[in-house]
GROMACS .gro file of C-alpha atoms in nm:
model
  331
    1MET     CA    1   5.629  -5.775  -0.267
    2GLU     CA    2   5.802  -5.838  -0.574
    3TYR     CA    3   5.638  -5.848  -0.945
    4THR     CA    4   5.801  -5.968  -1.262
    5ALA     CA    5   5.674  -5.783  -1.568
    6ARG     CA    6   5.535  -6.120  -1.681
    7GLN     CA    7   5.304  -6.142  -1.349
    8ILE     CA    8   5.191  -5.783  -1.384
    9ALA     CA    9   5.107  -5.862  -1.773
   10GLN     CA   10   4.863  -6.183  -1.643
   11ILE     CA   11   4.726  -5.938  -1.403
   12LEU     CA   12   4.654  -5.680  -1.604
   13SER     CA   13   4.566  -5.877  -1.893
   14GLY     CA   14   4.843  -5.707  -2.131
   15LYS     CA   15   5.089  -5.738  -2.371
   16ILE     CA   16   5.493  -5.725  -2.285
   17GLU     CA   17   5.733  -5.526  -2.486
   18GLY     CA   18   6.103  -5.608  -2.330
   19ASN     CA   19   6.231  -5.803  -2.041
   20ALA     CA   20   5.955  -6.004  -1.895
   21ASP     CA   21   6.146  -6.118  -1.614
   22VAL     CA   22   6.256  -5.769  -1.470
   23ARG     CA   23   6.145  -5.710  -1.124
   24ILE     CA   24   6.003  -5.430  -0.924
   25LYS     CA   25   5.957  -5.381  -0.566
   26GLY     CA   26   5.754  -5.044  -0.544
   27PHE     CA   27   5.542  -4.797  -0.730
   28ALA     CA   28   5.624  -4.436  -0.846
   29ARG     CA   29   5.548  -4.166  -1.062
   30ILE     CA   30   5.650  -4.143  -1.375
   31GLU     CA   31   5.879  -3.805  -1.359
   32SER     CA   32   6.033  -3.985  -1.039
   33GLY     CA   33   6.054  -4.322  -1.133
   34LYS     CA   34   6.431  -4.547  -1.033
   35PRO     CA   35   6.524  -4.894  -1.074
   36GLY     CA   36   6.304  -5.108  -0.906
   37THR     CA   37   6.008  -4.945  -0.966
   38ILE     CA   38   5.668  -4.936  -1.170
   39CYS     CA   39   5.523  -4.647  -1.351
   40PHE     CA   40   5.226  -4.562  -1.587
   41PHE     CA   41   5.175  -4.329  -1.856
   42ALA     CA   42   4.822  -4.192  -1.915
   43ASN     CA   43   4.827  -3.821  -1.990
   44PRO     CA   44   5.022  -3.689  -2.299
   45LYS     CA   45   5.166  -3.385  -2.080
   46TYR     CA   46   5.368  -3.667  -1.919
   47GLU     CA   47   5.512  -3.797  -2.268
   48LYS     CA   48   5.873  -3.650  -2.242
   49TYR     CA   49   5.942  -3.828  -1.908
   50VAL     CA   50   5.839  -4.220  -2.075
   51TYR     CA   51   6.210  -4.115  -2.258
   52THR     CA   52   6.396  -4.014  -1.934
   53THR     CA   53   6.207  -4.224  -1.635
   54LYS     CA   54   6.472  -4.482  -1.449
   55CYS     CA   55   6.183  -4.728  -1.381
   56ASP     CA   56   6.193  -5.097  -1.484
   57ILE     CA   57   5.846  -5.133  -1.588
   58LEU     CA   58   5.624  -4.875  -1.774
   59ILE     CA   59   5.241  -4.935  -1.824
   60VAL     CA   60   5.124  -4.730  -2.117
   61ASN     CA   61   4.803  -4.741  -2.358
   62GLU     CA   62   4.824  -5.045  -2.598
   63ASP     CA   63   4.833  -4.761  -2.877
   64PHE     CA   64   5.072  -4.529  -2.764
   65VAL     CA   65   5.376  -4.524  -2.991
   66ALA     CA   66   5.716  -4.412  -2.893
   67SER     CA   67   5.912  -4.129  -3.072
   68GLU     CA   68   6.268  -4.191  -2.900
   69PRO     CA   69   6.407  -4.539  -2.722
   70VAL     CA   70   6.232  -4.632  -2.427
   71HIS     CA   71   6.426  -4.778  -2.130
   72PRO     CA   72   6.192  -4.953  -1.894
   73THR     CA   73   6.000  -5.299  -1.993
   74LEU     CA   74   5.646  -5.158  -2.134
   75VAL     CA   75   5.311  -5.343  -2.050
   76ARG     CA   76   5.073  -5.269  -2.288
   77VAL     CA   77   4.729  -5.204  -2.197
   78LYS     CA   78   4.373  -5.082  -2.353
   79ASP     CA   79   4.351  -4.805  -2.068
   80SER     CA   80   4.671  -4.756  -1.843
   81TYR     CA   81   4.495  -4.516  -1.599
   82ALA     CA   82   4.230  -4.798  -1.535
   83ALA     CA   83   4.501  -5.068  -1.529
   84VAL     CA   84   4.713  -4.923  -1.246
   85ALA     CA   85   4.417  -4.878  -1.045
   86ALA     CA   86   4.351  -5.240  -1.061
   87LEU     CA   87   4.698  -5.292  -1.008
   88LEU     CA   88   4.721  -5.120  -0.709
   89GLU     CA   89   4.372  -5.257  -0.585
   90TYR     CA   90   4.554  -5.602  -0.615
   91HIS     CA   91   4.872  -5.510  -0.449
   92ASN     CA   92   4.656  -5.381  -0.131
   93ALA     CA   93   4.469  -5.681  -0.156
   94ALA     CA   94   4.778  -5.914  -0.154
   95LYS     CA   95   4.946  -5.759   0.155
   96LYS     CA   96   4.641  -5.689   0.377
   97SER     CA   97   4.654  -5.942   0.612
   98ARG     CA   98   4.399  -6.227   0.555
   99CYS     CA   99   4.430  -6.412   0.910
  100ARG     CA  100   4.299  -6.353   1.220
  101HIS     CA  101   4.392  -6.075   1.448
  102ARG     CA  102   4.309  -5.908   1.781
  103GLY     CA  103   4.541  -5.614   1.892
  104LEU     CA  104   4.647  -5.532   2.209
  105HIS     CA  105   4.369  -5.394   2.419
  106CYS     CA  106   4.105  -5.467   2.187
  107GLN     CA  107   3.733  -5.499   2.326
  108ILE     CA  108   3.515  -5.707   2.162
  109ARG     CA  109   3.181  -5.812   2.326
  110VAL     CA  110   3.074  -6.148   2.381
  111SER     CA  111   2.767  -6.103   2.198
  112ALA     CA  112   2.902  -5.989   1.873
  113ARG     CA  113   2.967  -6.163   1.561
  114ILE     CA  114   3.281  -6.166   1.382
  115GLY     CA  115   3.350  -6.326   1.037
  116ARG     CA  116   3.639  -6.510   0.963
  117LYS     CA  117   3.960  -6.373   0.899
  118VAL     CA  118   3.888  -6.045   1.031
  119TYR     CA  119   4.177  -5.791   1.142
  120VAL     CA  120   4.106  -5.605   1.476
  121GLY     CA  121   4.344  -5.331   1.558
  122ASP     CA  122   4.488  -5.221   1.863
  123PHE     CA  123   4.205  -5.070   2.120
  124ALA     CA  124   3.972  -5.110   1.876
  125TYR     CA  125   3.598  -5.128   2.038
  126ILE     CA  126   3.350  -5.370   1.878
  127GLY     CA  127   3.001  -5.326   2.058
  128LYS     CA  128   2.680  -5.554   2.179
  129HIS     CA  129   2.533  -5.793   1.917
  130ALA     CA  130   2.729  -5.609   1.656
  131LYS     CA  131   2.840  -5.814   1.321
  132VAL     CA  132   3.168  -5.822   1.133
  133GLY     CA  133   3.182  -6.005   0.779
  134LYS     CA  134   3.438  -6.182   0.690
  135GLY     CA  135   3.795  -6.024   0.560
  136THR     CA  136   3.726  -5.692   0.701
  137HIS     CA  137   3.985  -5.474   0.803
  138ILE     CA  138   3.920  -5.261   1.164
  139GLY     CA  139   4.212  -5.074   1.203
  140GLU     CA  140   4.356  -4.938   1.578
  141ASN     CA  141   4.128  -4.685   1.770
  142VAL     CA  142   3.797  -4.775   1.594
  143TYR     CA  143   3.461  -4.770   1.782
  144VAL     CA  144   3.203  -4.976   1.639
  145GLY     CA  145   2.874  -4.932   1.836
  146ASP     CA  146   2.590  -5.190   1.935
  147ARG     CA  147   2.420  -5.368   1.706
  148THR     CA  148   2.607  -5.227   1.407
  149VAL     CA  149   2.629  -5.418   1.112
  150LEU     CA  150   2.979  -5.466   0.904
  151GLY     CA  151   2.977  -5.618   0.579
  152SER     CA  152   3.262  -5.885   0.427
  153ASN     CA  153   3.611  -5.720   0.299
  154CYS     CA  154   3.556  -5.350   0.462
  155ILE     CA  155   3.860  -5.125   0.524
  156ILE     CA  156   3.774  -4.909   0.812
  157TYR     CA  157   4.108  -4.702   0.908
  158PRO     CA  158   4.208  -4.586   1.259
  159GLY     CA  159   4.005  -4.374   1.448
  160VAL     CA  160   3.671  -4.395   1.292
  161ARG     CA  161   3.353  -4.378   1.478
  162ILE     CA  162   3.062  -4.592   1.388
  163TYR     CA  163   2.743  -4.510   1.622
  164PRO     CA  164   2.522  -4.789   1.738
  165GLY     CA  165   2.259  -4.937   1.507
  166MET     CA  166   2.437  -4.852   1.159
  167VAL     CA  167   2.414  -5.077   0.869
  168ILE     CA  168   2.735  -5.090   0.615
  169GLY     CA  169   2.770  -5.322   0.337
  170ASP     CA  170   3.047  -5.512   0.172
  171ASN     CA  171   3.381  -5.366   0.022
  172VAL     CA  172   3.328  -5.006   0.207
  173ILE     CA  173   3.624  -4.830   0.277
  174ILE     CA  174   3.559  -4.546   0.549
  175HIS     CA  175   3.908  -4.334   0.636
  176SER     CA  176   4.061  -4.178   0.955
  177GLY     CA  177   3.832  -3.964   1.155
  178ALA     CA  178   3.520  -4.036   0.982
  179VAL     CA  179   3.198  -4.058   1.208
  180ILE     CA  180   2.893  -4.222   1.092
  181GLY     CA  181   2.556  -4.193   1.236
  182SER     CA  182   2.617  -3.898   1.472
  183ASP     CA  183   2.286  -3.693   1.535
  184GLY     CA  184   2.148  -3.455   1.275
  185PHE     CA  185   2.142  -3.099   1.354
  186GLY     CA  186   1.759  -3.076   1.420
  187PHE     CA  187   1.650  -2.839   1.711
  188ALA     CA  188   1.227  -2.672   1.742
  189PRO     CA  189   1.258  -2.325   1.822
  190LEU     CA  190   1.067  -2.240   2.132
  191GLU     CA  191   0.887  -1.889   2.262
  192ASP     CA  192   1.160  -1.785   2.502
  193GLY     CA  193   1.423  -1.779   2.180
  194SER     CA  194   1.616  -2.088   2.270
  195TYR     CA  195   1.608  -2.445   2.106
  196LYS     CA  196   1.523  -2.782   2.201
  197LYS     CA  197   1.686  -3.073   2.056
  198ILE     CA  198   1.497  -3.296   1.835
  199GLN     CA  199   1.587  -3.672   1.912
  200HIS     CA  200   1.718  -3.848   1.642
  201THR     CA  201   1.628  -4.251   1.604
  202GLY     CA  202   1.705  -4.354   1.286
  203ASN     CA  203   2.011  -4.485   1.140
  204VAL     CA  204   2.284  -4.474   0.853
  205ILE     CA  205   2.244  -4.726   0.584
  206ILE     CA  206   2.585  -4.742   0.339
  207GLU     CA  207   2.523  -5.004   0.034
  208ASP     CA  208   2.833  -5.210  -0.139
  209ASP     CA  209   3.119  -5.049  -0.283
  210VAL     CA  210   3.097  -4.703  -0.109
  211GLU     CA  211   3.382  -4.517   0.001
  212ILE     CA  212   3.411  -4.210   0.244
  213GLY     CA  213   3.696  -3.984   0.298
  214ALA     CA  214   3.878  -3.857   0.620
  215ASN     CA  215   3.676  -3.656   0.867
  216THR     CA  216   3.371  -3.658   0.667
  217THR     CA  217   3.076  -3.718   0.868
  218VAL     CA  218   2.701  -3.912   0.767
  219ASP     CA  219   2.425  -3.816   1.024
  220LYS     CA  220   2.174  -4.055   1.110
  221SER     CA  221   1.824  -3.982   1.017
  222GLN     CA  222   1.494  -3.814   1.271
  223ILE     CA  223   1.313  -4.131   1.155
  224GLY     CA  224   1.398  -4.407   0.923
  225SER     CA  225   1.761  -4.390   0.749
  226THR     CA  226   2.016  -4.165   0.578
  227ILE     CA  227   2.066  -4.355   0.303
  228ILE     CA  228   2.389  -4.417   0.085
  229HIS     CA  229   2.378  -4.604  -0.226
  230LYS     CA  230   2.600  -4.847  -0.387
  231GLY     CA  231   2.926  -4.731  -0.523
  232VAL     CA  232   2.880  -4.376  -0.403
  233LYS     CA  233   3.227  -4.186  -0.336
  234ILE     CA  234   3.287  -3.904  -0.095
  235ASP     CA  235   3.573  -3.717  -0.028
  236ASN     CA  236   3.756  -3.596   0.264
  237LEU     CA  237   3.565  -3.307   0.471
  238CYS     CA  238   3.220  -3.358   0.354
  239GLN     CA  239   2.900  -3.332   0.573
  240ILE     CA  240   2.611  -3.556   0.490
  241ALA     CA  241   2.298  -3.444   0.719
  242HIS     CA  242   1.998  -3.626   0.858
  243ASN     CA  243   1.783  -3.858   0.640
  244VAL     CA  244   1.972  -3.740   0.302
  245GLU     CA  245   1.976  -4.014   0.021
  246ILE     CA  246   2.223  -4.014  -0.245
  247GLY     CA  247   2.194  -4.244  -0.534
  248GLU     CA  248   2.457  -4.487  -0.707
  249ASP     CA  249   2.743  -4.402  -0.823
  250THR     CA  250   2.733  -4.033  -0.737
  251VAL     CA  251   3.079  -3.871  -0.669
  252MET     CA  252   3.143  -3.559  -0.427
  253ALA     CA  253   3.473  -3.369  -0.408
  254ALA     CA  254   3.622  -3.250  -0.008
  255GLN     CA  255   3.432  -2.969   0.180
  256CYS     CA  256   3.068  -3.067   0.014
  257GLY     CA  257   2.813  -3.004   0.233
  258VAL     CA  258   2.421  -3.174   0.197
  259ALA     CA  259   2.156  -3.029   0.426
  260GLY     CA  260   1.900  -3.272   0.539
  261SER     CA  261   1.624  -3.468   0.395
  262THR     CA  262   1.786  -3.393   0.051
  263LYS     CA  263   1.773  -3.675  -0.226
  264ILE     CA  264   2.057  -3.679  -0.475
  265GLY     CA  265   2.012  -3.879  -0.788
  266ARG     CA  266   2.238  -4.131  -0.992
  267HIS     CA  267   2.541  -4.044  -1.139
  268CYS     CA  268   2.576  -3.722  -0.990
  269MET     CA  269   2.878  -3.519  -0.984
  270PHE     CA  270   2.984  -3.249  -0.712
  271GLY     CA  271   3.290  -3.021  -0.728
  272GLY     CA  272   3.453  -2.934  -0.411
  273GLN     CA  273   3.280  -2.668  -0.162
  274CYS     CA  274   2.962  -2.734  -0.323
  275GLY     CA  275   2.676  -2.629  -0.098
  276ILE     CA  276   2.336  -2.807  -0.136
  277ALA     CA  277   1.988  -2.728   0.079
  278GLY     CA  278   1.739  -2.908   0.215
  279HIS     CA  279   1.441  -3.061   0.119
  280ILE     CA  280   1.526  -3.042  -0.206
  281GLU     CA  281   1.560  -3.333  -0.519
  282ILE     CA  282   1.815  -3.338  -0.778
  283ALA     CA  283   1.796  -3.551  -1.102
  284ASP     CA  284   2.031  -3.829  -1.221
  285ASP     CA  285   2.341  -3.722  -1.419
  286THR     CA  286   2.338  -3.376  -1.269
  287LYS     CA  287   2.671  -3.197  -1.265
  288PHE     CA  288   2.770  -2.928  -1.043
  289ALA     CA  289   3.082  -2.719  -1.047
  290ALA     CA  290   3.287  -2.612  -0.762
  291LYS     CA  291   3.177  -2.386  -0.496
  292SER     CA  292   2.815  -2.386  -0.655
  293GLY     CA  293   2.521  -2.330  -0.436
  294VAL     CA  294   2.259  -2.568  -0.489
  295MET     CA  295   1.916  -2.378  -0.357
  296GLY     CA  296   1.627  -2.566  -0.539
  297SER     CA  297   1.530  -2.891  -0.701
  298ILE     CA  298   1.650  -3.015  -1.021
  299LYS     CA  299   1.425  -3.228  -1.220
  300GLU     CA  300   1.553  -3.243  -1.561
  301PRO     CA  301   1.869  -3.496  -1.589
  302GLY     CA  302   2.157  -3.425  -1.760
  303GLN     CA  303   2.249  -3.072  -1.698
  304VAL     CA  304   2.562  -2.885  -1.527
  305PHE     CA  305   2.531  -2.637  -1.285
  306MET     CA  306   2.772  -2.364  -1.171
  307GLY     CA  307   2.789  -2.051  -0.893
  308VAL     CA  308   2.561  -1.929  -0.659
  309PRO     CA  309   2.299  -1.967  -0.610
  310ALA     CA  310   2.358  -2.242  -0.910
  311ILE     CA  311   2.214  -2.201  -1.238
  312PRO     CA  312   2.302  -2.379  -1.604
  313TYR     CA  313   2.652  -2.362  -1.678
  314HIS     CA  314   2.637  -2.178  -2.028
  315ASN     CA  315   2.384  -1.932  -1.866
  316TYR     CA  316   2.635  -1.828  -1.605
  317MET     CA  317   2.969  -1.817  -1.838
  318ARG     CA  318   2.745  -1.586  -2.052
  319SER     CA  319   2.661  -1.344  -1.739
  320TYR     CA  320   3.018  -1.376  -1.596
  321ALA     CA  321   3.141  -1.248  -1.967
  322MET     CA  322   2.918  -0.969  -1.954
  323PHE     CA  323   2.984  -0.901  -1.552
  324LYS     CA  324   3.348  -0.900  -1.642
  325ALA     CA  325   3.282  -0.638  -1.925
  326ALA     CA  326   3.112  -0.417  -1.725
  327PRO     CA  327   3.295  -0.061  -1.657
  328ASN     CA  328   3.514  -0.026  -1.364
  329LYS     CA  329   3.432   0.304  -1.245
  330LYS     CA  330   3.618   0.454  -0.956
  331ASP     CA  331   3.492   0.610  -0.654
   0.00000   0.00000   0.00000
């Protein structure tokens, strides 16, 4: 798809500085911009590329002042980083097929209810009494189990597995390899040292505007629901155990693991590889540095933690300074 600078400025409510009719066909990083592409400048560390990039359109903050001549047409916006996210979203929505499509060898059960303009890819399966909202895109080799509800305008990438009875809201994105609704890790120890599997009879509820990364798993509950609330963003290779509840707009980086029955508040942030123990509660607006080990409940909101076991960030840094300064005696 092609865009002119004028069109982009209209989409982003920006102001043009330069040739409003210049056209672009693709996106590029500012350091590798070339003719026919659009780039954006947000980080001051990359300012040198503003003056060397060969792109035709450059999105910048409205208060940016150039110290040298600039080749591309500028589109000035309030926040260039947010603007490029909005532009990419617009572009993806525009190129996404909005027509009814049924792929090669896909299987849709007669009792399934499929909304308007739903895309179903090759070899996808939609089970009995499943419901799929309008405008949803179901990629190739996706499995949607019986009685599962998928909202409107979702994107389910190829290879996703959604077990029977799951409930997924509108505008949800689930990336390839993710599994929604597998059994939790629940086993009862027996006297002979073996383990008996505990059946999981619940489901997973994923509310609107959630994004689930590639190869992430969200286990269904033993009883009731595992709940991912509105606006949550979970990165690749994360594990969300049975009966977990994650509050609105919480974000979680790659390789985090949340053990069963833990309740996480709103607007929390987890760095990569955090481990969260089971049956605890974490207050709103709590932040954890990468590789933190969370072993107990956190009741006071707005704190920052680090380490294993996780302790307040400033306490950790003072302790680390003492540890680093300790004598290194050789044997």
